[in-house]
PDB file of C-alpha atoms in Angstrom:
ATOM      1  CA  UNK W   1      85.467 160.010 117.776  1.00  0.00           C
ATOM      2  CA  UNK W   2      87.129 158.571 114.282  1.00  0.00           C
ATOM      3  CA  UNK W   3      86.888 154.971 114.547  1.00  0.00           C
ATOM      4  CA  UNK W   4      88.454 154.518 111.289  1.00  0.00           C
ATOM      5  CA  UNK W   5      91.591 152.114 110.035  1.00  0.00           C
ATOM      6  CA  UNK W   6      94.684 153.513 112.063  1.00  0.00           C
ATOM      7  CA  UNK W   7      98.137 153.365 110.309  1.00  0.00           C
ATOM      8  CA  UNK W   8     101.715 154.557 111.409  1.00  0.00           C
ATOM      9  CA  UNK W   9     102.780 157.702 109.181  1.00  0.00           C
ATOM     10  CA  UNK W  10     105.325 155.716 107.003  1.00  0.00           C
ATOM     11  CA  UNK W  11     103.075 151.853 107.133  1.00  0.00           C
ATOM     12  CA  UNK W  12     102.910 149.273 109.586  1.00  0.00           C
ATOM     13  CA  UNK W  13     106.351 147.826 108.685  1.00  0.00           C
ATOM     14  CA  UNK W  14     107.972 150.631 110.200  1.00  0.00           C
ATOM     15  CA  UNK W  15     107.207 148.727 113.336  1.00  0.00           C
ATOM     16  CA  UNK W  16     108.356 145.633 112.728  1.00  0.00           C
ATOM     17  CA  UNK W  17     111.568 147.117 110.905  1.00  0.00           C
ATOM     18  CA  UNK W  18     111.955 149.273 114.114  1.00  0.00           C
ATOM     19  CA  UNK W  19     111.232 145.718 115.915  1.00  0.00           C
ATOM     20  CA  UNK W  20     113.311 143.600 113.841  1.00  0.00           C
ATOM     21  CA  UNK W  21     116.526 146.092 114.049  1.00  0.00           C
ATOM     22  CA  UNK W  22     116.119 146.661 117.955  1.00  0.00           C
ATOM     23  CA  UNK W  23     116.279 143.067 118.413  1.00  0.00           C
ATOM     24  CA  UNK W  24     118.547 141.566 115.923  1.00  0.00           C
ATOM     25  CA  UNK W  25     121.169 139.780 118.558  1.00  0.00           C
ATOM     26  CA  UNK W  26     117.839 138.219 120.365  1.00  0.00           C
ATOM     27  CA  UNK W  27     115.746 136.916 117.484  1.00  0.00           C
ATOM     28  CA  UNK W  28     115.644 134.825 114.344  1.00  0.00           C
ATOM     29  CA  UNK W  29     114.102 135.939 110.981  1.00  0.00           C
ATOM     30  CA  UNK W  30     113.000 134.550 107.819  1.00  0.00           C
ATOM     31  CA  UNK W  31     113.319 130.904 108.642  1.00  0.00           C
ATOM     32  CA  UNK W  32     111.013 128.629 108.043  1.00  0.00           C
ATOM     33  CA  UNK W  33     109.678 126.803 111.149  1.00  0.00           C
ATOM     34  CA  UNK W  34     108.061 122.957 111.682  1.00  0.00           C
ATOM     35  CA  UNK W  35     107.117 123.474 114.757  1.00  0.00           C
ATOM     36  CA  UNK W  36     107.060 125.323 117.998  1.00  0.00           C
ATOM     37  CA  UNK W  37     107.628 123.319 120.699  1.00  0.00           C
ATOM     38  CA  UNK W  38     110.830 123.937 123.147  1.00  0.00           C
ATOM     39  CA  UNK W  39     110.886 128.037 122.722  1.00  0.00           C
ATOM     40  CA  UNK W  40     109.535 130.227 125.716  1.00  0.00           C
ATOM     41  CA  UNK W  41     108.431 133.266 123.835  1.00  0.00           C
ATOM     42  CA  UNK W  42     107.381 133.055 120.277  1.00  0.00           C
ATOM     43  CA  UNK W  43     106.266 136.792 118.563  1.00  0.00           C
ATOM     44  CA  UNK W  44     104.674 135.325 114.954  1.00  0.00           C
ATOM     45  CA  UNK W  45     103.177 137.700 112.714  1.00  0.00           C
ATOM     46  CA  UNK W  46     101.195 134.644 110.810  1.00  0.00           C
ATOM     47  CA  UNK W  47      97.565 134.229 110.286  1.00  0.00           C
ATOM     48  CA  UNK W  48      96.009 131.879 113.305  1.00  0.00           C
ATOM     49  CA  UNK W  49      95.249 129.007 111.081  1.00  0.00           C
ATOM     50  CA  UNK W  50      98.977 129.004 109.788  1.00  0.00           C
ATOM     51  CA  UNK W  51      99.929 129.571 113.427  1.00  0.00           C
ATOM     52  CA  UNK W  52      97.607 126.873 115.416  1.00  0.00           C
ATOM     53  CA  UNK W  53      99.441 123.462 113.543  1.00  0.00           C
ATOM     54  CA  UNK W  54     103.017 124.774 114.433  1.00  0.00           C
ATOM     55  CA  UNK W  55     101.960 124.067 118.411  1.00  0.00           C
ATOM     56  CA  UNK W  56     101.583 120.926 120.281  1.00  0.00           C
ATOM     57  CA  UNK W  57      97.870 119.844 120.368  1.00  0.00           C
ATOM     58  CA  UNK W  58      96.402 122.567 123.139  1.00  0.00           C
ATOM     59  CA  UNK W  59      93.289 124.105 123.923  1.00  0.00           C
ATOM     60  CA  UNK W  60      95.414 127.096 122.334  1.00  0.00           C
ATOM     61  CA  UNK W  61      96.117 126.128 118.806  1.00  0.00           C
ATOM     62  CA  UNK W  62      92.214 124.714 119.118  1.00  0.00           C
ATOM     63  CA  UNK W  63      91.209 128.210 119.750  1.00  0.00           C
ATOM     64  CA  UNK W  64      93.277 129.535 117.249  1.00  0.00           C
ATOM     65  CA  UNK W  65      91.590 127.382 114.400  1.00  0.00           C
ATOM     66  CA  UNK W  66      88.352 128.852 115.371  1.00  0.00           C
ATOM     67  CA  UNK W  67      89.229 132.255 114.590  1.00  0.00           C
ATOM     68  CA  UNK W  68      87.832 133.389 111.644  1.00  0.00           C
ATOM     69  CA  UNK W  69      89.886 134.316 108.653  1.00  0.00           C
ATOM     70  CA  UNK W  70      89.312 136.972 105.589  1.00  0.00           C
ATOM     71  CA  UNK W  71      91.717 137.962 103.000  1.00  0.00           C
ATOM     72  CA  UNK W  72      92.022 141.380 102.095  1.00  0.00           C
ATOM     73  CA  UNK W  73      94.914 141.141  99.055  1.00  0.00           C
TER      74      UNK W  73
END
């Protein structure tokens, strides 16, 4: 089995452009956000540590802090 990187054929923004156009009328993009409290679904393609102080204090945004973070650009 090839456990290599897997792509999509033309980059992994075809999915969120595919995404993003499918759900125009439903979601909101490019706008910055201060916090997360009052939605009921929240899709967020940011790193956890950007992610975690957006949420009230929960065990989730604790958990997301302890994920560990590497930069590949």
């Amino acid at each position: 089995k090839n456990k290599g990187i897997i792509t999509l054929k033309n980059g992994m923004e075809s999915l969120i452009s595919a995404l993003a156009d499918r759900l125009k009328n439903e979601i909101v993009l490019n706008q910055e956000v201060q916090n997360l409290e009052g939605f009921d679904h929240v899709i967020s393609t940011l790193p956890a540590y950007r992610l975690a102080p957006l949420l009230p204090e929960s065990l989730l945004a604790e958990l997301l802090m302890k994920i560990p973070f590497a930069s590949v650009g």
